[in-house]
PDB file of C-alpha atoms in Angstrom:
ATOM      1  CA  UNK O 243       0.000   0.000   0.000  1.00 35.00           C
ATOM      2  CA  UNK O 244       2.609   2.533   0.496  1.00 30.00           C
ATOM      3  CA  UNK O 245       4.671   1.758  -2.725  1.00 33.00           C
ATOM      4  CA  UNK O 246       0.948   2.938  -4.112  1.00 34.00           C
ATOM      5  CA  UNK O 247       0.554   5.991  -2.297  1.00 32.00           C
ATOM      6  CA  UNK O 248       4.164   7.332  -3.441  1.00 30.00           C
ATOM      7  CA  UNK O 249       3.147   6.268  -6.944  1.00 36.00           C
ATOM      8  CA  UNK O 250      -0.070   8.468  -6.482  1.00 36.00           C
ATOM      9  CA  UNK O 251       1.791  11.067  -4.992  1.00 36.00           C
ATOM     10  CA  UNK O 252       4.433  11.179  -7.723  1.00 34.00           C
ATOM     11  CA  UNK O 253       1.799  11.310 -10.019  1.00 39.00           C
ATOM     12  CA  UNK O 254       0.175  14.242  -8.800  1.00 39.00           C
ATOM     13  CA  UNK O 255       2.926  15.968  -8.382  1.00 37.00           C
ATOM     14  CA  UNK O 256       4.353  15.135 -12.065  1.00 35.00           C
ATOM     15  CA  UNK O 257       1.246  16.171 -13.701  1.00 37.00           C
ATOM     16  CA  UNK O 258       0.989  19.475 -11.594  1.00 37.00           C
ATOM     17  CA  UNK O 259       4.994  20.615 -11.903  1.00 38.00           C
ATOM     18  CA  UNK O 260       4.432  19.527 -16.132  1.00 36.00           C
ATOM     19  CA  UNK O 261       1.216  22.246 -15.878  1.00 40.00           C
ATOM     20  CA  UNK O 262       3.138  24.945 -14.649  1.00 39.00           C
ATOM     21  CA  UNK O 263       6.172  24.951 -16.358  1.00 40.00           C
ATOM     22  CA  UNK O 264       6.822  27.721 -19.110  1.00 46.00           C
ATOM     23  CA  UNK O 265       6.696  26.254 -22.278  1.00 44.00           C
ATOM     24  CA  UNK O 266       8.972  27.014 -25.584  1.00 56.00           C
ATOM     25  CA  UNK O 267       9.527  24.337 -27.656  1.00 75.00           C
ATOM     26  CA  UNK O 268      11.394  24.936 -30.880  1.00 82.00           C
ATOM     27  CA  UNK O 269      12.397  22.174 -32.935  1.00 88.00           C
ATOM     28  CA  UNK O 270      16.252  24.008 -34.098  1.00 92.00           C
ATOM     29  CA  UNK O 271      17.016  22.881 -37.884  1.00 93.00           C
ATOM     30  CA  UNK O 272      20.166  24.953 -38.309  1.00 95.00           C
ATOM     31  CA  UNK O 273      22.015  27.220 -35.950  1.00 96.00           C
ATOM     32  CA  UNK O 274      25.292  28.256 -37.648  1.00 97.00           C
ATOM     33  CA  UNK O 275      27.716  31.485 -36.554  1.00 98.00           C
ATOM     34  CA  UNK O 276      29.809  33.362 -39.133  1.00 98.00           C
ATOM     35  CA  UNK O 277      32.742  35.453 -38.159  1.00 97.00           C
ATOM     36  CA  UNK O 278      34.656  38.035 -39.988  1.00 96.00           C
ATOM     37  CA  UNK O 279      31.495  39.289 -41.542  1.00 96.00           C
ATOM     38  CA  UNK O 280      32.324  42.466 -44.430  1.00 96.00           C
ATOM     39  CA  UNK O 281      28.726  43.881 -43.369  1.00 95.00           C
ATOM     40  CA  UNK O 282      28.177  43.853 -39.431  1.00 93.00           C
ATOM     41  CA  UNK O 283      26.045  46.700 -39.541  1.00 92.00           C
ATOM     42  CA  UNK O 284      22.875  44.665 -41.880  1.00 94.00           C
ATOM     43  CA  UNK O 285      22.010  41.774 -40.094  1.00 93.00           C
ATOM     44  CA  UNK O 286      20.026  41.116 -43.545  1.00 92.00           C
ATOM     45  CA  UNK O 287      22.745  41.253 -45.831  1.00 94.00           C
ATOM     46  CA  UNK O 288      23.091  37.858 -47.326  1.00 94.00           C
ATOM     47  CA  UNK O 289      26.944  38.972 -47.392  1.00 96.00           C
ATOM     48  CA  UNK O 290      27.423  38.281 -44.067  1.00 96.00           C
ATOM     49  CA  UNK O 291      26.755  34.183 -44.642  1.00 95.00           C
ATOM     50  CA  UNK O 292      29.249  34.085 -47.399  1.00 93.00           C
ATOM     51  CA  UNK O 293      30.571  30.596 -48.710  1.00 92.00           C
ATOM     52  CA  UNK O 294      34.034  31.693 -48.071  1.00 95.00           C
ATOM     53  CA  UNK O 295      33.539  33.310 -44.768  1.00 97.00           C
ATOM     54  CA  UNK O 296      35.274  31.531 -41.246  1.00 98.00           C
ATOM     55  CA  UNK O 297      31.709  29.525 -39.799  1.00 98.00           C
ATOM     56  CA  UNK O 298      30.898  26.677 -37.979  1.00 98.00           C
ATOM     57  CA  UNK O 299      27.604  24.720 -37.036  1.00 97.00           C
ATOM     58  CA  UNK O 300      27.016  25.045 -33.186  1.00 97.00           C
ATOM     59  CA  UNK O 301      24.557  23.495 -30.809  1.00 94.00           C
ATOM     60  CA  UNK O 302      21.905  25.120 -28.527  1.00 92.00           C
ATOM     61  CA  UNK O 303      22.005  24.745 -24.896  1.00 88.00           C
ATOM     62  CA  UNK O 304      19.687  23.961 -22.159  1.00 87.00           C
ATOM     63  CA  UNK O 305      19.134  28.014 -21.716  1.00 88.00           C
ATOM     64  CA  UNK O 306      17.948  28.685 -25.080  1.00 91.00           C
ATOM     65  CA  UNK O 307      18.810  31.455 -27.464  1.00 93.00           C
ATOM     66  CA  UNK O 308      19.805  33.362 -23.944  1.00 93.00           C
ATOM     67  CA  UNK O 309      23.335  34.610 -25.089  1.00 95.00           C
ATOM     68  CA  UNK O 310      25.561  36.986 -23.556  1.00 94.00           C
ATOM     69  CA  UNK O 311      29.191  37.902 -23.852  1.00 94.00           C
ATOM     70  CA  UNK O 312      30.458  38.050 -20.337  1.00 92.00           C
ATOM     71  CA  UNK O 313      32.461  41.103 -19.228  1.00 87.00           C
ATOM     72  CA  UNK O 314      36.065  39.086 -18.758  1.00 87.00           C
ATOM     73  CA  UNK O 315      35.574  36.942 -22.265  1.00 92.00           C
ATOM     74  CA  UNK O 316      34.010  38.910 -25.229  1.00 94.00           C
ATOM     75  CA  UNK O 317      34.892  35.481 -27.692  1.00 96.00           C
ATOM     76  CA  UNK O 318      32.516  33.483 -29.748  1.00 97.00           C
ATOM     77  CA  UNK O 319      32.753  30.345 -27.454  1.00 97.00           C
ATOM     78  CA  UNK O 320      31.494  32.389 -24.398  1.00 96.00           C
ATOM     79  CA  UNK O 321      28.746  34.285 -26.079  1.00 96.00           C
ATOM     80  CA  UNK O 322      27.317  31.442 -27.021  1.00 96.00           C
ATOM     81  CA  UNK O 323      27.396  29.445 -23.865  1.00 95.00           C
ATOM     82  CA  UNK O 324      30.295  27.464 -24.701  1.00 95.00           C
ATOM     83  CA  UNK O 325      28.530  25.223 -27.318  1.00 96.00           C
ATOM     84  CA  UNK O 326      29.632  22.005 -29.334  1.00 95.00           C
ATOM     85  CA  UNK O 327      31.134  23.463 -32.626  1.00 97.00           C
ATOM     86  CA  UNK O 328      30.954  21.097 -36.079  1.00 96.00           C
ATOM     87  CA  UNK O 329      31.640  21.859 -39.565  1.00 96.00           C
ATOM     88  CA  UNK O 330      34.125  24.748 -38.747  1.00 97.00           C
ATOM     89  CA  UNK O 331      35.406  25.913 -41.840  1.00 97.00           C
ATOM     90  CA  UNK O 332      37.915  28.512 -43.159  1.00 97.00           C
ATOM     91  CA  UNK O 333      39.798  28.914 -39.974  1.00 96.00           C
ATOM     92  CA  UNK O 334      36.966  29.179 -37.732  1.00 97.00           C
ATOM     93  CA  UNK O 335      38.368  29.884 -34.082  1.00 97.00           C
ATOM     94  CA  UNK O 336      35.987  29.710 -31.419  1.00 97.00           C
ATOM     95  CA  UNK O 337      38.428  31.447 -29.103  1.00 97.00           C
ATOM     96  CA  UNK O 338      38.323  34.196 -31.549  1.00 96.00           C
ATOM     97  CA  UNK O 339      36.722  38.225 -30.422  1.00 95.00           C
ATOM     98  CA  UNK O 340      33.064  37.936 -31.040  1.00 95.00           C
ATOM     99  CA  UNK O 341      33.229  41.144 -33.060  1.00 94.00           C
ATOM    100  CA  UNK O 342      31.559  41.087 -36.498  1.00 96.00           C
ATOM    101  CA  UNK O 343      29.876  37.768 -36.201  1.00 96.00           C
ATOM    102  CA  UNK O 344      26.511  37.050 -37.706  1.00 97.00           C
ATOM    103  CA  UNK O 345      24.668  33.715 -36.402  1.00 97.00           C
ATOM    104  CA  UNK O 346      22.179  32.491 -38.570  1.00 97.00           C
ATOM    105  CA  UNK O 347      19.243  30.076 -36.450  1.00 97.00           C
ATOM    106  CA  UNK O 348      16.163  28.254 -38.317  1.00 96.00           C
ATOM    107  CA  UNK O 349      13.915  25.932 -36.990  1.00 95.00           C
ATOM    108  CA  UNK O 350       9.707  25.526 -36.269  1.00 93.00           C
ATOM    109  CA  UNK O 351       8.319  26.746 -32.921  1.00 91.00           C
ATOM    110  CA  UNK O 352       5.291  25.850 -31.071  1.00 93.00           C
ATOM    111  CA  UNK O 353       2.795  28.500 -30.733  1.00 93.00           C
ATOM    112  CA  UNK O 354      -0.659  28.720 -29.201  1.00 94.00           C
ATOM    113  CA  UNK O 355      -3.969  29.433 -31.148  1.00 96.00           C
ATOM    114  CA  UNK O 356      -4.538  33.153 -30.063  1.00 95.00           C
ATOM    115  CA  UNK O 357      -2.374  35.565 -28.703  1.00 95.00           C
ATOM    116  CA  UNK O 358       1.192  34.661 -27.920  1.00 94.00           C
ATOM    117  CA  UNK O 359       3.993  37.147 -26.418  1.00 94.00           C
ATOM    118  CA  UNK O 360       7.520  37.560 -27.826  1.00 93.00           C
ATOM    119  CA  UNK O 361      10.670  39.266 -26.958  1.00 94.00           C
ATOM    120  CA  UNK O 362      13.794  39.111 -29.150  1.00 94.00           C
ATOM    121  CA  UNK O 363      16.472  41.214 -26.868  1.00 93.00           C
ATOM    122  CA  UNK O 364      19.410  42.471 -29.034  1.00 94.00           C
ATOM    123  CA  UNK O 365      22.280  44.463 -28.967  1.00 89.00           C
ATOM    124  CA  UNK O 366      23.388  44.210 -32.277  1.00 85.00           C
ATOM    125  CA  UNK O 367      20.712  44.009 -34.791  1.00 93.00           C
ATOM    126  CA  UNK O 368      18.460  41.656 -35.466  1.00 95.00           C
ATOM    127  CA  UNK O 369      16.161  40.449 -37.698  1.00 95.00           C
ATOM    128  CA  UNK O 370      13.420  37.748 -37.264  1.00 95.00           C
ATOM    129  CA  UNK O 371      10.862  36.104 -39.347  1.00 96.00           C
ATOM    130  CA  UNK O 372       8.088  33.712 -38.989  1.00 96.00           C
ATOM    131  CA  UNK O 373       6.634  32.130 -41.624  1.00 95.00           C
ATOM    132  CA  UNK O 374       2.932  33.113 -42.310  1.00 93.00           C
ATOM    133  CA  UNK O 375       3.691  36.564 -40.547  1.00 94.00           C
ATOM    134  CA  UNK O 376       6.597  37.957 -42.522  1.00 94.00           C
ATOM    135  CA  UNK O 377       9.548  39.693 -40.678  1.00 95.00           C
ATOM    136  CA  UNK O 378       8.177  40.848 -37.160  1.00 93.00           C
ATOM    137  CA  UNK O 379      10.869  42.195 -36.189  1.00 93.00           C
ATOM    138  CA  UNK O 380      13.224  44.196 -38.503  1.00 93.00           C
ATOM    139  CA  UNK O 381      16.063  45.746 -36.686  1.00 91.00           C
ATOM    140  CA  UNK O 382      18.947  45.054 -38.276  1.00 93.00           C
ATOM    141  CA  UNK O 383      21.530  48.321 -37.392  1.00 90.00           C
ATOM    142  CA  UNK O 384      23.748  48.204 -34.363  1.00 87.00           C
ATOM    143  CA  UNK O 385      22.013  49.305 -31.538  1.00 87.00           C
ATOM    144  CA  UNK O 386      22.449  49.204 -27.625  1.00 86.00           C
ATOM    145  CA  UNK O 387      20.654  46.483 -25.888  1.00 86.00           C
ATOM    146  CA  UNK O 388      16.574  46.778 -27.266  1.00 83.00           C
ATOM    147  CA  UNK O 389      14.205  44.556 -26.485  1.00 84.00           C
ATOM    148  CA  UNK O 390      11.468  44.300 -29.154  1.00 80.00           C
ATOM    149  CA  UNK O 391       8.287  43.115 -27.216  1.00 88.00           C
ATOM    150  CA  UNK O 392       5.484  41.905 -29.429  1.00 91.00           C
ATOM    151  CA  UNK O 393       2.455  39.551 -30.081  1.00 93.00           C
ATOM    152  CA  UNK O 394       1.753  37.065 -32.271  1.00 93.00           C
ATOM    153  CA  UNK O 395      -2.025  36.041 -33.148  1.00 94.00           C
ATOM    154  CA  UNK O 396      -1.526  32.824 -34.367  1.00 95.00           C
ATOM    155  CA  UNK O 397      -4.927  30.936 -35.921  1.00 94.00           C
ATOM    156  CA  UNK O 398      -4.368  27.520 -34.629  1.00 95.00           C
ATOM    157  CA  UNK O 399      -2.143  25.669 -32.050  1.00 95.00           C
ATOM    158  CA  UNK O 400       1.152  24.001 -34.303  1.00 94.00           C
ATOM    159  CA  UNK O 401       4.587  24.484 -35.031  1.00 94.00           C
ATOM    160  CA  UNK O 402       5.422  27.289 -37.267  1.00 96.00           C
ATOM    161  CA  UNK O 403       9.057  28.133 -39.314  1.00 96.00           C
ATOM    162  CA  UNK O 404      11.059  30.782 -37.835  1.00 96.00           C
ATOM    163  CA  UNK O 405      14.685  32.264 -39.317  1.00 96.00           C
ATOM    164  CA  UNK O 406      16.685  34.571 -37.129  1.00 96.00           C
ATOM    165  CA  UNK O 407      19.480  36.867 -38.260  1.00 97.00           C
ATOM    166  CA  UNK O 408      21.705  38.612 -35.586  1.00 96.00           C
ATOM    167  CA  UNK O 409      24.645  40.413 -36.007  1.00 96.00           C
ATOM    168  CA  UNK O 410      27.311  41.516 -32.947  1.00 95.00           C
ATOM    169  CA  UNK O 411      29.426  44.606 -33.953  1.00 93.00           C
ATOM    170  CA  UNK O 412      31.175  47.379 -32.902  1.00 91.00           C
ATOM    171  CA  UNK O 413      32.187  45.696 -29.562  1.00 89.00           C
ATOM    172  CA  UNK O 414      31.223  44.333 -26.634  1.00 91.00           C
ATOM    173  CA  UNK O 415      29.054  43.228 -25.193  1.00 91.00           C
ATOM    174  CA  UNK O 416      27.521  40.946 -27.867  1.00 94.00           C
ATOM    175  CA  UNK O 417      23.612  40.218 -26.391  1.00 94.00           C
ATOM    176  CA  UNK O 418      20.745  38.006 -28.042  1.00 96.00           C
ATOM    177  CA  UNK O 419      17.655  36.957 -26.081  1.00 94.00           C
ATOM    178  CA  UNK O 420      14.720  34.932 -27.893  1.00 94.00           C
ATOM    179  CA  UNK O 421      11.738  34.260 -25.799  1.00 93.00           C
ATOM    180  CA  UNK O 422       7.754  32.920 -26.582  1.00 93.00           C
ATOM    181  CA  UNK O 423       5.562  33.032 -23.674  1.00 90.00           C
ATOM    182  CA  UNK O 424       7.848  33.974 -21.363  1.00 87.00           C
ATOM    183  CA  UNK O 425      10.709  31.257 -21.877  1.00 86.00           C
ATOM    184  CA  UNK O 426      13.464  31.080 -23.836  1.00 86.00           C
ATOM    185  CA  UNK O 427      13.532  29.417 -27.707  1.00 88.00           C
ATOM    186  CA  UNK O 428      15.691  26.297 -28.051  1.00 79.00           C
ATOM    187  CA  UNK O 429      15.068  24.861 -24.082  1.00 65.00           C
ATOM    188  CA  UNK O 430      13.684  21.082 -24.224  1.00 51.00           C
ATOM    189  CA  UNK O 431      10.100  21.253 -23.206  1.00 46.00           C
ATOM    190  CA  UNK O 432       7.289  20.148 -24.759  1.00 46.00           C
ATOM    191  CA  UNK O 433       4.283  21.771 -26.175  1.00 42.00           C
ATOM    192  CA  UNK O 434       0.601  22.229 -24.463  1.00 47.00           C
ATOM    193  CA  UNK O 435      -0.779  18.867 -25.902  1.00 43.00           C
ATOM    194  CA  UNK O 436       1.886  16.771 -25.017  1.00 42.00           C
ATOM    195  CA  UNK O 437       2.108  17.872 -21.380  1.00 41.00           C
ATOM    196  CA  UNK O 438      -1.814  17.333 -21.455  1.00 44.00           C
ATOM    197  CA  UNK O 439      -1.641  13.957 -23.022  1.00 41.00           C
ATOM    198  CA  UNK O 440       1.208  12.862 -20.959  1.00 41.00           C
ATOM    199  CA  UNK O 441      -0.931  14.390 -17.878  1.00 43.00           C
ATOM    200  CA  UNK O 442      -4.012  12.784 -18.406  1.00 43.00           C
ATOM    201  CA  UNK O 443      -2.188   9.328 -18.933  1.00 43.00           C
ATOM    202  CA  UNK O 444      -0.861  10.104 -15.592  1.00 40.00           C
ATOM    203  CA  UNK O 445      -4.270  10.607 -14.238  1.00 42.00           C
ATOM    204  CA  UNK O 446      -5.642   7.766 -15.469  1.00 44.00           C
ATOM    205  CA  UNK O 447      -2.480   5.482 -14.034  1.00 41.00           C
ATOM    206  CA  UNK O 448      -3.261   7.289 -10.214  1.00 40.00           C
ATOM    207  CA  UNK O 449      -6.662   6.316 -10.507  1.00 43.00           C
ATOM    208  CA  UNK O 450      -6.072   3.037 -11.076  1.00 39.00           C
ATOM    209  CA  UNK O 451      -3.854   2.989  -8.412  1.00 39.00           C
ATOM    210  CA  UNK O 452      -6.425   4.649  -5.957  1.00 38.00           C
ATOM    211  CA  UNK O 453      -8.994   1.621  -6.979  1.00 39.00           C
ATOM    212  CA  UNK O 454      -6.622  -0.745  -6.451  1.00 40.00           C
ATOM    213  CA  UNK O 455      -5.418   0.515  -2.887  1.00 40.00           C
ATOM    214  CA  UNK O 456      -9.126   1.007  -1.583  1.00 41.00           C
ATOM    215  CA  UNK O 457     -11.116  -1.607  -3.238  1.00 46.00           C
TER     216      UNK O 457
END
């Protein structure tokens, strides 16, 4: 009887924790940082992801796209949260001065239907499109750190394509901050209807349990 009652416990207390957590899953296709850029003022000029340019293929962390050049190491591999690099190409050095980088990051994204709230953080420019809404947010100059709040009405609950340009110039620090509903793009959770269909599975499995220990 008590191995049940833990297992109901456990299950309640999955099902609630899952429920609360803030959700922003983004299935990332391509994340891939350029360095030496000849245009690190335009995060939209194609220039910037130039065949022959120094680049490499990184991964995304368990924070997200929630980068920021600390104050002691303005380089590439500490901006981005000390990644796994692959395909580095034409002397790509991680160790390298994040100065005149572009990073180039595709991939789908879970929305709700309705309203849901954005903030891409940047400091340099940045420029960010989702398919089926065009570019909603087209800042690509050097800037100090902006945050461009905004909402997205999307008209049903799915995954939806997303590109998103960024370029770091003119020196430190380099800053980029990607958030849906209030949690960063790129973390490992899953969407709404998983968490409820994974919830009510737990539900079902306590009461079963609960039958079993009273009947």
């Amino acid at each position: 009887m008590k191995l049940s009652l833990r297992a109901l416990s456990l299950a309640s207390c999955l099902v609630f924790s899952l429920a609360a957590a803030p959700l922003a899953h983004a299935d990332i296709t391509s994340a891939i940082v350029y360095t030496g850029i000849p245009d690190p003022g335009n995060a939209a000029d194609l220039a910037n992801q130039g065949a022959g340019l120094a680049s490499a293929s990184f991964t995304i962390g368990a924070l997200g796209i929630n980068f920021q050049s600390p104050p002691a190491a303005y380089t590439v591999v500490a901006f981005l949260n000390n990644p796994t690099f692959s395909n580095q190409v034409n002397g790509f050095n991680p160790n390298g001065v994040a100065d005149n980088l572009e990073l180039v990051i595709t991939g789908s994204l879970f929305l709700n239907a309705g309203n849901n709230s954005f903030v891409v953080g940047h400091d340099d420019g940045a420029v960010l499109n989702i398919t089926g809404f065009g570019n909603v947010v087209n800042a690509p100059g050097p800037t100090s750190f902006s945050n461009s709040p905004f909402t997205v009405n999307a008209p049903s609950a799915g995954m939806y394509n997303f590109s998103l340009e960024y370029t770091e110039c003119c020196g430190a620090p380099a800053d980029l901050l990607f958030t849906v509903n209030n949690a960063p793009v790129g973390t490992s959770t899953p969407e709404p209807s998983s968490i409820a269909l994974f919830g009510t599975g737990l539900l079902a499995a306590a009461g079963i349990a609960r039958r079993r220990i009273f009947s």
